[in-house]
XYZ file of C-alpha atoms in Angstrom:
694
model
C 1.767 22.805 -32.474
C 1.500 19.650 -30.352
C 5.130 18.581 -30.849
C 8.209 20.768 -31.315
C 11.250 19.528 -33.268
C 14.765 20.906 -32.957
C 18.303 19.662 -33.530
C 21.047 20.175 -30.944
C 24.566 18.853 -31.617
C 23.267 16.184 -33.988
C 20.471 15.096 -31.627
C 16.799 15.577 -32.527
C 14.941 16.971 -29.513
C 11.238 16.131 -29.734
C 9.178 18.097 -27.190
C 5.534 17.392 -26.368
C 3.551 20.626 -26.045
C 0.061 19.851 -24.802
C -0.432 21.721 -21.512
C -1.045 21.391 -18.669
C 0.395 17.841 -18.428
C 1.379 17.069 -22.041
C -1.377 14.507 -22.433
C -0.858 12.099 -25.309
C -3.790 13.165 -27.443
C -4.113 12.272 -31.115
C -2.251 15.352 -32.325
C 0.630 14.700 -29.934
C 0.844 11.023 -30.849
C 0.866 11.893 -34.544
C 3.526 14.538 -33.945
C 5.785 12.072 -32.119
C 5.581 9.492 -34.922
C 6.229 12.139 -37.584
C 9.184 13.557 -35.627
C 10.793 10.150 -35.185
C 10.442 9.445 -38.884
C 11.899 12.857 -39.696
C 14.901 12.091 -37.514
C 15.331 8.692 -39.171
C 15.495 10.368 -42.570
C 18.068 12.979 -41.522
C 21.625 11.661 -41.883
C 22.950 14.374 -39.573
C 20.835 13.100 -36.643
C 22.590 10.445 -34.554
C 20.038 10.087 -31.751
C 16.658 11.344 -30.509
C 15.527 12.829 -27.186
C 11.848 12.740 -26.195
C 10.771 15.202 -23.522
C 7.853 17.296 -22.309
C 7.493 21.054 -22.323
C 7.312 22.805 -18.976
C 7.671 20.700 -15.852
C 5.990 17.464 -16.976
C 7.213 14.741 -19.325
C 3.679 13.432 -19.863
C 0.653 12.725 -17.692
C -0.419 9.974 -20.089
C -3.736 9.802 -21.904
C -5.407 13.139 -22.554
C -8.540 13.166 -20.397
C -10.333 15.401 -22.897
C -10.308 12.447 -25.334
C -11.707 9.866 -22.896
C -14.651 7.948 -24.377
C -14.102 9.606 -27.765
C -12.914 8.024 -31.048
C -9.755 10.175 -30.955
C -8.536 8.245 -27.912
C -7.877 5.113 -29.979
C -7.401 6.642 -33.427
C -4.165 5.729 -35.219
C -1.493 6.264 -34.334
C -2.645 4.937 -30.969
C -0.213 4.685 -28.073
C 0.738 1.089 -28.970
C 1.699 2.292 -32.452
C 3.713 5.193 -31.055
C 5.652 2.892 -28.717
C 6.215 0.391 -31.542
C 7.602 3.259 -33.638
C 9.949 4.209 -30.794
C 11.142 0.625 -30.374
C 11.693 0.217 -34.129
C 13.924 3.286 -34.382
C 17.330 2.697 -36.002
C 18.755 5.520 -33.920
C 18.823 5.458 -30.115
C 15.967 7.242 -28.369
C 16.374 8.756 -24.914
C 13.339 9.673 -22.810
C 14.224 12.744 -20.722
C 11.789 12.769 -17.805
C 11.260 16.139 -16.169
C 9.236 16.030 -12.964
C 6.472 13.586 -13.888
C 5.794 10.608 -16.142
C 2.404 9.071 -15.463
C 0.448 6.265 -17.072
C 0.920 6.306 -20.823
C 3.730 8.815 -20.359
C 5.752 6.260 -18.387
C 4.757 3.502 -20.820
C 6.111 5.630 -23.683
C 9.348 6.222 -21.769
C 9.669 2.470 -21.189
C 9.604 2.015 -24.956
C 12.699 4.186 -25.365
C 16.192 2.726 -25.474
C 17.328 4.845 -22.535
C 15.762 6.951 -19.783
C 17.216 9.876 -17.882
C 15.447 11.992 -15.256
C 15.730 14.994 -12.999
C 16.352 14.248 -9.290
C 12.837 15.399 -8.377
C 11.085 13.356 -11.075
C 8.293 10.961 -10.163
C 6.837 8.088 -12.145
C 3.622 6.092 -11.798
C 1.170 3.797 -13.510
C -2.035 5.050 -11.847
C -4.583 3.346 -14.118
C -5.796 1.098 -11.294
C -7.193 4.212 -9.610
C -9.763 4.513 -12.396
C -10.504 0.799 -12.472
C -8.180 -0.092 -15.359
C -4.772 -1.670 -15.859
C -1.899 -0.080 -17.799
C -2.961 -0.675 -21.381
C 0.160 0.106 -23.422
C 2.623 -2.463 -22.164
C 3.130 -1.141 -18.642
C 2.419 -4.497 -17.015
C 5.120 -6.084 -19.188
C 7.859 -3.476 -19.457
C 7.874 -2.135 -15.886
C 8.669 -5.546 -14.291
C 11.551 -5.881 -16.768
C 12.814 -2.448 -15.717
C 12.429 -2.511 -11.929
C 11.913 -6.167 -11.017
C 8.785 -8.163 -10.231
C 8.162 -7.135 -6.629
C 8.643 -3.412 -7.071
C 6.630 -3.379 -10.314
C 3.695 -5.199 -8.720
C 3.594 -2.666 -5.906
C 3.653 0.258 -8.315
C 1.050 -1.191 -10.663
C -1.396 -2.416 -8.016
C -1.291 0.750 -5.895
C -0.895 3.261 -8.712
C 1.117 5.480 -6.364
C 3.933 7.696 -7.678
C 7.545 6.789 -6.870
C 10.498 9.181 -6.829
C 13.088 8.583 -9.542
C 15.824 8.674 -6.916
C 14.275 5.652 -5.215
C 14.534 3.740 -8.489
C 18.055 4.886 -9.355
C 19.533 1.615 -8.129
C 17.551 -0.385 -10.699
C 17.455 -0.610 -14.479
C 14.689 1.907 -15.150
C 16.941 4.975 -15.327
C 20.280 5.165 -17.043
C 21.141 8.479 -15.401
C 19.811 11.019 -12.935
C 20.781 14.408 -14.345
C 21.531 17.374 -12.103
C 21.190 20.814 -13.667
C 19.903 21.315 -17.225
C 17.993 18.158 -18.161
C 17.920 18.738 -21.916
C 21.624 19.548 -22.112
C 22.402 16.426 -20.101
C 20.020 14.288 -22.156
C 21.499 15.543 -25.437
C 25.015 14.749 -24.263
C 23.872 11.280 -23.133
C 22.111 10.719 -26.483
C 25.181 11.739 -28.531
C 27.281 9.184 -26.684
C 24.599 6.543 -27.179
C 24.450 7.409 -30.863
C 28.204 6.957 -31.155
C 27.981 3.528 -29.520
C 25.084 2.513 -31.757
C 23.471 0.119 -29.248
C 19.645 -0.121 -29.301
C 18.662 -1.909 -26.070
C 14.950 -2.548 -25.524
C 13.225 -3.123 -22.202
C 10.955 -5.733 -23.790
C 13.982 -7.951 -24.501
C 15.056 -8.165 -20.852
C 14.314 -10.996 -18.463
C 12.256 -10.153 -15.374
C 14.272 -10.046 -12.174
C 12.042 -12.326 -10.099
C 13.683 -14.298 -7.295
C 11.013 -16.133 -5.290
C 8.426 -15.266 -7.939
C 5.759 -17.595 -6.549
C 6.037 -16.118 -3.072
C 5.966 -12.549 -4.424
C 2.863 -13.223 -6.528
C 1.082 -14.989 -3.659
C 1.838 -12.100 -1.325
C 0.595 -9.587 -3.897
C -2.717 -11.436 -4.229
C -3.107 -11.583 -0.465
C -2.436 -7.863 -0.201
C -5.278 -6.989 -2.582
C -7.834 -9.377 -1.055
C -9.753 -6.637 0.748
C -10.081 -4.284 -2.240
C -10.354 -6.922 -4.976
C -13.786 -7.932 -3.678
C -15.117 -4.585 -4.880
C -12.618 -3.699 -7.611
C -11.432 -6.235 -10.209
C -8.561 -4.146 -11.619
C -5.839 -5.048 -9.064
C -6.355 -8.772 -9.672
C -6.232 -8.378 -13.436
C -3.029 -6.333 -13.108
C -1.384 -9.229 -11.279
C -2.745 -11.702 -13.836
C -1.163 -9.760 -16.697
C 2.197 -9.419 -14.946
C 2.261 -13.117 -14.050
C 1.293 -14.172 -17.580
C 4.190 -12.195 -19.012
C 6.533 -13.728 -16.459
C 5.422 -17.285 -17.269
C 4.855 -17.048 -21.019
C 6.939 -14.184 -22.330
C 6.483 -10.565 -23.354
C 4.129 -10.971 -26.317
C 1.797 -13.357 -24.490
C 1.769 -10.977 -21.535
C 0.928 -8.073 -23.799
C -2.047 -9.993 -25.180
C -3.263 -10.781 -21.646
C -2.859 -7.109 -20.721
C -4.919 -5.996 -23.714
C -7.689 -8.496 -22.947
C -7.774 -7.371 -19.324
C -7.909 -3.720 -20.295
C -10.866 -4.267 -22.626
C -12.743 -6.281 -19.995
C -12.176 -3.632 -17.336
C -13.076 -0.751 -19.621
C -16.672 -1.993 -19.746
C -16.913 -2.901 -16.065
C -19.297 -0.941 -13.812
C -16.494 -0.440 -11.301
C -14.239 1.289 -13.819
C -17.178 3.304 -15.090
C -17.837 4.442 -11.506
C -14.191 5.343 -10.829
C -13.855 7.270 -14.086
C -17.094 9.068 -13.286
C -15.656 10.085 -9.908
C -12.381 11.158 -11.542
C -14.133 13.458 -13.999
C -16.815 14.474 -11.505
C -14.256 15.873 -9.087
C -12.774 18.036 -11.823
C -16.180 19.104 -13.128
C -17.318 20.128 -9.635
C -14.786 22.962 -9.593
C -16.353 24.503 -12.697
C -19.319 26.835 -12.093
C -21.276 27.476 -15.323
C -21.600 31.259 -14.972
C -18.328 31.943 -13.146
C -15.461 32.124 -15.684
C -12.114 30.599 -14.758
C -10.601 34.046 -15.358
C -12.634 35.604 -12.509
C -10.241 37.636 -10.287
C -9.770 36.182 -6.813
C -9.856 38.024 -3.526
C -6.693 38.018 -1.420
C -6.716 35.530 1.448
C -3.817 35.998 3.857
C -5.580 35.305 7.151
C -8.707 33.379 8.160
C -10.914 33.941 11.175
C -12.821 31.043 12.755
C -15.555 31.656 15.312
C -16.033 28.709 17.639
C -13.322 26.380 18.954
C -15.499 23.308 19.364
C -15.150 20.073 17.402
C -16.165 21.688 14.125
C -14.327 24.986 14.591
C -11.151 23.207 15.660
C -11.295 20.895 12.649
C -11.883 23.835 10.293
C -8.911 25.640 11.815
C -6.660 22.631 11.201
C -7.444 22.713 7.479
C -6.026 26.187 7.143
C -2.963 25.874 9.352
C -2.145 22.599 7.553
C -1.957 24.715 4.393
C 0.176 27.385 6.100
C -2.639 29.943 6.418
C -2.761 31.835 9.752
C -6.021 31.625 11.735
C -7.566 33.903 14.338
C -9.575 31.490 16.505
C -12.265 33.252 18.547
C -14.292 31.900 21.452
C -16.485 33.560 24.069
C -15.010 31.813 27.112
C -11.406 31.061 28.026
C -12.098 27.463 29.062
C -13.757 26.720 25.713
C -10.813 28.280 23.877
C -8.283 26.321 25.945
C -10.206 23.108 25.392
C -10.323 23.701 21.626
C -6.596 24.416 21.402
C -5.846 21.325 23.494
C -7.910 19.179 21.154
C -6.106 20.525 18.080
C -2.748 19.848 19.732
C -3.850 16.356 20.737
C -4.826 15.583 17.128
C -1.402 16.683 15.932
C 0.366 14.750 18.693
C -1.367 11.637 17.419
C 0.092 12.395 13.968
C 3.546 12.828 15.467
C 3.221 9.492 17.244
C 2.221 7.834 13.953
C 5.178 9.387 12.138
C 2.996 11.556 9.879
C 4.282 14.785 11.385
C 7.440 15.956 13.131
C 7.435 17.711 16.493
C 8.755 20.823 14.745
C 5.877 20.762 12.246
C 3.415 20.438 15.118
C 4.770 23.546 16.794
C 4.951 25.540 13.565
C 1.296 24.771 12.849
C 0.143 25.630 16.360
C 2.066 28.901 16.043
C -0.194 29.875 13.130
C -3.180 30.066 15.502
C -3.884 33.378 17.204
C -6.387 32.542 19.959
C -8.709 35.314 21.094
C -11.774 36.131 23.181
C -12.411 39.358 21.252
C -14.396 39.660 18.031
C -12.383 42.805 17.278
C -9.384 40.585 16.533
C -11.203 39.442 13.399
C -10.737 42.883 11.832
C -7.629 41.736 9.962
C -9.140 38.488 8.599
C -9.805 38.152 4.872
C -12.238 35.272 5.422
C -14.330 34.731 8.568
C -16.075 31.385 9.121
C -18.576 30.886 11.909
C -18.907 27.427 13.435
C -21.441 28.148 16.169
C -24.645 26.400 17.265
C -27.062 25.511 14.449
C -29.786 27.959 15.426
C -30.818 30.923 13.294
C -30.996 33.375 16.211
C -27.429 32.439 17.204
C -26.227 32.893 13.631
C -27.935 36.291 13.556
C -26.046 37.520 16.609
C -22.728 36.358 15.145
C -23.231 37.813 11.668
C -24.400 41.171 12.984
C -21.210 41.335 15.052
C -18.822 40.386 12.260
C -20.619 42.639 9.778
C -19.860 45.531 12.081
C -16.136 44.845 12.420
C -14.955 42.906 9.332
C -12.871 44.874 6.867
C -14.285 45.769 3.431
C -13.965 42.884 0.992
C -13.726 40.220 3.697
C -15.655 37.050 2.905
C -18.188 36.101 5.583
C -18.919 32.378 5.631
C -21.372 30.218 7.537
C -20.762 26.564 8.314
C -24.506 25.965 8.559
C -25.618 22.507 7.447
C -29.330 23.226 6.933
C -30.290 26.863 7.595
C -31.325 29.427 4.975
C -28.148 31.198 3.859
C -30.118 34.076 2.323
C -31.647 34.837 5.728
C -28.177 34.725 7.258
C -26.822 37.049 4.540
C -29.689 39.472 5.228
C -28.350 39.951 8.777
C -25.487 41.891 7.159
C -25.200 45.014 5.032
C -23.009 43.093 2.558
C -24.931 39.989 1.406
C -22.729 39.792 -1.688
C -19.814 38.847 0.604
C -21.704 36.026 2.350
C -21.269 32.390 1.324
C -21.871 28.997 2.880
C -18.853 26.795 3.647
C -20.356 23.601 5.009
C -17.536 21.420 6.300
C -18.235 17.814 7.246
C -17.208 16.299 10.542
C -14.437 15.634 11.344
C -13.622 18.751 9.337
C -9.880 18.104 9.258
C -10.453 14.652 7.709
C -13.567 14.685 5.495
C -12.919 15.710 1.888
C -16.265 17.316 1.104
C -16.930 21.040 1.302
C -20.416 22.189 0.275
C -20.075 25.748 -0.985
C -23.509 27.341 -0.674
C -24.267 30.095 -3.128
C -26.716 32.662 -1.825
C -29.002 34.735 -4.004
C -26.597 37.678 -3.759
C -23.238 35.898 -3.337
C -20.681 37.620 -5.589
C -18.991 35.612 -8.319
C -15.511 36.528 -7.121
C -16.439 35.243 -3.656
C -17.412 31.898 -5.174
C -14.285 31.736 -7.313
C -12.089 32.571 -4.312
C -13.661 29.939 -2.062
C -13.420 27.261 -4.774
C -9.717 28.044 -5.269
C -9.190 27.990 -1.508
C -10.852 24.571 -1.306
C -8.163 23.161 -3.588
C -5.454 24.697 -1.429
C -6.826 23.007 1.693
C -7.331 19.772 -0.292
C -11.115 19.657 -0.246
C -13.529 18.537 -2.931
C -15.801 21.567 -3.215
C -19.309 21.276 -4.650
C -21.547 24.291 -5.181
C -25.110 24.135 -3.869
C -27.970 26.576 -4.126
C -30.013 27.566 -1.100
C -32.590 25.117 0.215
C -33.211 23.371 3.510
C -30.275 20.988 3.971
C -28.595 21.989 0.680
C -27.619 18.930 -1.403
C -26.331 16.363 1.078
C -28.547 16.804 4.121
C -31.685 17.438 2.091
C -31.221 14.072 0.385
C -30.136 12.207 3.496
C -33.327 13.326 5.229
C -35.387 11.216 2.823
C -32.929 8.347 3.232
C -33.311 8.444 7.008
C -37.066 8.881 6.744
C -37.280 5.649 4.736
C -35.084 3.875 7.276
C -37.460 4.931 10.065
C -40.520 3.882 8.037
C -38.978 0.446 7.553
C -38.466 0.123 11.314
C -42.155 0.665 11.777
C -43.031 -1.835 9.031
C -40.910 -4.706 10.327
C -37.204 -3.989 10.194
C -34.715 -3.539 13.014
C -31.650 -1.241 13.075
C -29.128 -4.064 12.732
C -30.801 -5.586 9.651
C -31.241 -2.250 7.871
C -27.663 -1.172 8.574
C -26.281 -4.567 7.534
C -28.170 -4.556 4.219
C -26.935 -1.134 3.122
C -23.404 -1.809 4.362
C -23.295 -5.016 2.296
C -24.355 -2.854 -0.655
C -21.150 -0.923 0.055
C -22.006 2.001 2.328
C -19.360 2.755 4.925
C -22.033 2.956 7.609
C -25.782 2.319 7.775
C -28.300 5.036 8.756
C -28.619 4.003 12.403
C -24.906 3.612 13.111
C -24.409 6.938 11.308
C -27.057 8.627 13.450
C -25.560 7.248 16.656
C -22.159 8.592 15.637
C -23.429 12.053 14.685
C -25.821 12.315 17.637
C -29.520 11.503 17.471
C -30.330 14.823 19.123
C -29.223 16.636 15.939
C -31.930 14.969 13.867
C -34.402 15.515 16.714
C -33.765 19.261 16.661
C -34.250 19.354 12.889
C -37.531 17.431 13.129
C -38.796 19.870 15.758
C -37.963 22.768 13.447
C -39.593 20.998 10.508
C -42.783 20.455 12.542
C -43.125 24.227 12.795
C -41.955 25.189 9.297
C -43.379 22.218 7.338
C -46.192 20.583 9.311
C -47.210 18.687 6.148
C -44.066 16.484 6.294
C -44.833 13.262 8.153
C -42.141 11.408 10.120
C -42.219 8.182 12.060
C -42.156 9.053 15.767
C -39.839 6.155 16.638
C -36.725 8.351 16.571
C -38.387 10.913 18.843
C -39.187 8.171 21.339
C -35.516 7.168 21.314
C -34.409 10.736 22.033
C -37.037 11.212 24.718
C -35.368 8.270 26.451
C -32.058 10.184 26.373
C -30.425 7.811 23.890
C -28.489 10.278 21.740
C -25.914 7.770 20.475
C -22.296 7.002 21.243
C -21.860 10.120 23.372
C -24.517 8.927 25.853
C -23.568 5.244 25.744
C -26.733 4.294 23.916
C -28.737 5.199 20.840
C -30.141 2.786 18.315
C -27.438 0.487 19.679
C -25.776 -0.065 23.039
C -22.144 1.014 23.538
C -19.635 -0.003 26.163
C -17.141 2.437 27.747
C -14.098 2.714 25.488
C -15.770 0.587 22.810
C -17.293 2.214 19.728
C -18.679 -1.062 18.380
C -22.460 -1.042 18.003
C -24.213 -3.777 19.980
C -27.883 -4.561 19.213
C -30.144 -3.247 21.966
C -33.017 -5.449 23.164
C -34.602 -2.428 24.792
C -34.629 -0.507 21.500
C -35.843 -3.508 19.500
C -38.695 -4.003 21.974
C -39.530 -0.294 21.766
C -39.725 -0.516 17.963
C -42.005 -3.568 18.000
C -44.244 -1.919 20.622
C -44.436 1.257 18.531
C -45.568 -0.709 15.455
C -48.332 -2.312 17.511
C -49.358 1.047 18.924
C -49.498 2.542 15.420
C -51.588 -0.373 14.174
C -48.918 -1.506 11.706
C -48.684 -5.246 11.062
C -44.979 -6.040 11.048
C -43.632 -8.021 8.076
C -40.336 -9.468 6.906
C -38.302 -7.020 4.851
C -35.944 -8.437 2.226
C -32.484 -6.876 1.984
C -33.124 -5.965 -1.662
C -36.135 -3.855 -0.654
C -34.151 -2.154 2.108
C -31.371 -1.190 -0.300
C -33.709 0.023 -3.035
C -35.807 2.145 -0.724
C -32.780 3.782 0.852
C -30.864 4.395 -2.379
C -33.855 5.337 -4.539
C -34.969 7.802 -1.859
C -31.637 9.551 -2.438
C -32.074 9.347 -6.202
C -35.587 10.797 -6.241
C -34.666 13.720 -4.001
C -31.501 14.228 -6.052
C -33.634 14.505 -9.190
C -35.702 17.241 -7.524
C -32.506 19.070 -6.536
C -31.288 18.914 -10.142
C -34.584 20.137 -11.544
C -34.676 23.048 -9.091
C -31.128 24.051 -10.018
C -29.828 23.550 -6.468
C -27.110 21.391 -8.084
C -25.940 22.309 -11.579
C -25.191 18.744 -12.670
C -25.810 15.173 -11.571
C -22.113 14.462 -11.046
C -22.021 17.204 -8.376
C -24.594 15.237 -6.382
C -22.548 12.085 -6.815
C -19.413 13.850 -5.581
C -21.264 15.029 -2.466
C -22.249 11.464 -1.654
C -18.916 9.861 -2.535
C -16.848 12.312 -0.485
C -19.201 13.211 2.353
C -21.687 10.423 3.018
C -19.883 7.136 2.497
C -21.668 6.120 -0.704
C -19.676 3.221 -2.215
C -17.059 4.495 -4.645
C -17.349 1.408 -6.838
C -21.000 2.333 -7.509
C -20.165 5.914 -8.507
C -22.744 7.828 -6.444
C -26.553 7.667 -6.288
C -27.250 9.363 -9.621
C -24.735 7.272 -11.577
C -26.005 4.117 -9.869
C -29.524 5.007 -11.008
C -28.188 5.543 -14.528
C -26.525 2.121 -14.489
C -29.568 0.179 -13.234
C -31.800 2.242 -15.531
C -34.131 5.110 -14.647
C -37.029 3.022 -15.897
C -36.197 0.422 -13.243
C -36.070 3.139 -10.560
C -39.480 4.457 -11.645
C -41.034 0.965 -11.592
C -39.606 0.280 -8.127
C -41.092 3.528 -6.847
C -44.492 2.513 -8.176
C -44.222 -0.808 -6.326
C -43.332 0.885 -3.060
C -46.109 3.432 -3.498
C -48.611 0.569 -3.787
C -47.087 -1.412 -0.913
C -46.654 1.437 1.602
C -49.067 4.194 0.625
C -46.196 6.638 1.163
C -46.783 9.786 -0.886
C -43.030 10.114 -1.421
C -43.091 7.088 -3.724
C -46.341 8.006 -5.461
C -44.989 11.386 -6.577
C -41.654 10.768 -8.311
C -39.604 13.789 -9.314
C -40.801 15.135 -12.687
C -37.237 15.014 -14.029
C -36.958 11.322 -13.147
C -40.279 10.571 -14.826
C -39.326 12.502 -17.952
C -35.845 11.010 -18.355
C -37.115 7.488 -17.670
C -39.793 7.916 -20.342
C -37.194 9.119 -22.851
C -34.718 6.351 -22.016
C -32.157 8.917 -20.923
C -29.770 9.301 -17.973
C -28.999 11.888 -15.302
C -25.310 11.955 -16.286
C -25.396 12.830 -19.971
């Protein structure tokens, strides 16, 4: 039953029952309309209370109906709200904990609203590239005033009911039993007989022109990439200037236009992709989890310190192990310094800093890891080093402890084989800085137990990471793909490009950082070490030697004051380097390559389609279980532009046939075997007119 109906003291209590967030699916919408009509027909009912079961009033639209006919089937949300507003008996929306999106829009249609003190409300549609589509842009300004409504609608951020108690949105904040309080409020309203409607109010808008101008200025930076914030303001302003009904029409037109926009498509893809990433096809959601009370981290360097912060931020104690006291002291000092910066910025109190630091048990002894339920190594990226560490922890870790490697490229199955318990070994590849970056690649070894996977995925949510499962291959999902991306960037240097032009082109496309600025930040010596290993393991893979020349000159990036760019002390800005540019031109001449002018469009296609083609191979090999997982890796870990939805969705939107044709052009122009041998999956889907994402 989607909606429960009961009568208390002459008040009909209509409760939405669609867990987990009481989404307004078709059954719930139908149930609400039927319940209101039932109450209208009952002479004993003097008023109606709408509320949600559990701890949520309503999270709005039911995401399981997105892009399905049921989402707009009658009664749609507009019809439900119209039914509420047409009621001859007062309706009170009793908001427990949360009213989001369509849930808040429904509440705004009621005659009165009451809430618990801890309730929060929001219109978050802008976060998926839309505007509130059921009157939110018109009713909210009439309930909370123009300025506050614009802020809520354009940011989509939740606001505590107590912060809105001074306005006209809530008629009462109810301490104690919400339903009892709402019923009492409704009985009194029924006795008075008044049927006020938010839509009939005037908008409180002193200095409206100044407020609207300021709102448009505030969204300038994001509106270039996302049209939704601007259309939200347009709809609000239209209602202010021309009245409720005209504003509602403008809102509906804006919603329809945004629904078909590539930006909204990308944001919705990311929204669903994040949720889908947590689901592993052969690991049921009912899989029992292992107990995690304490975590061990081996290595107190930049990565180990960042990993440690994730756990102590979530209140999980950490045993932090190093081999030398000075390294341990330095790591602890860095963690403290990071927190002190948060205190200075007002994001943390001094007491919180100390309580988090107190969760760290520093140690120079591996034996102190005996009590840990999960042990993560963050040591040097060298297989022999990993072997030493895993043999040690295998010998001392308690039965059932999860043994995790933070390796970014190495073979997890080889690492697991260093232990007598390969079923307990998993990859947990954090991205640097580990306390900031959202992505966690969870690497599933051949023998990794299902309960280990389920436990790590649940833990990722607790430490607020987006976890994506990868199979075992060199570089897993992210670094395997980025290798081809960087390889193309280096090839284009040899053919005629320069670091500044290549970085600028892909950054204008929307990347947070181009390949050469990224490499300088990470350290060019990291890629150099990988290429040396590849030369031994895969001598058939051909790389441009330009990057090796750079490293041979000691230019490892920001940390050495020079890489692909020059850097000044205390200045992280990348300055074009004449020395490097001259080195590149000389290398082309030495290699017998006639340099040519590269168009930005070619630069972007070669970089992005290199990701796409390698991603298709990863999908076909089963390293990733679905295309959206690859997109989530690139959106949360590699700075791929959110408004383009990730490499695989971007390929879907431009058309896989177009990608295939572009590859054929580049194969003919460059002779690069990478382009002449597209992934079989890409070729097949392009020929069938299909997509990676469904």
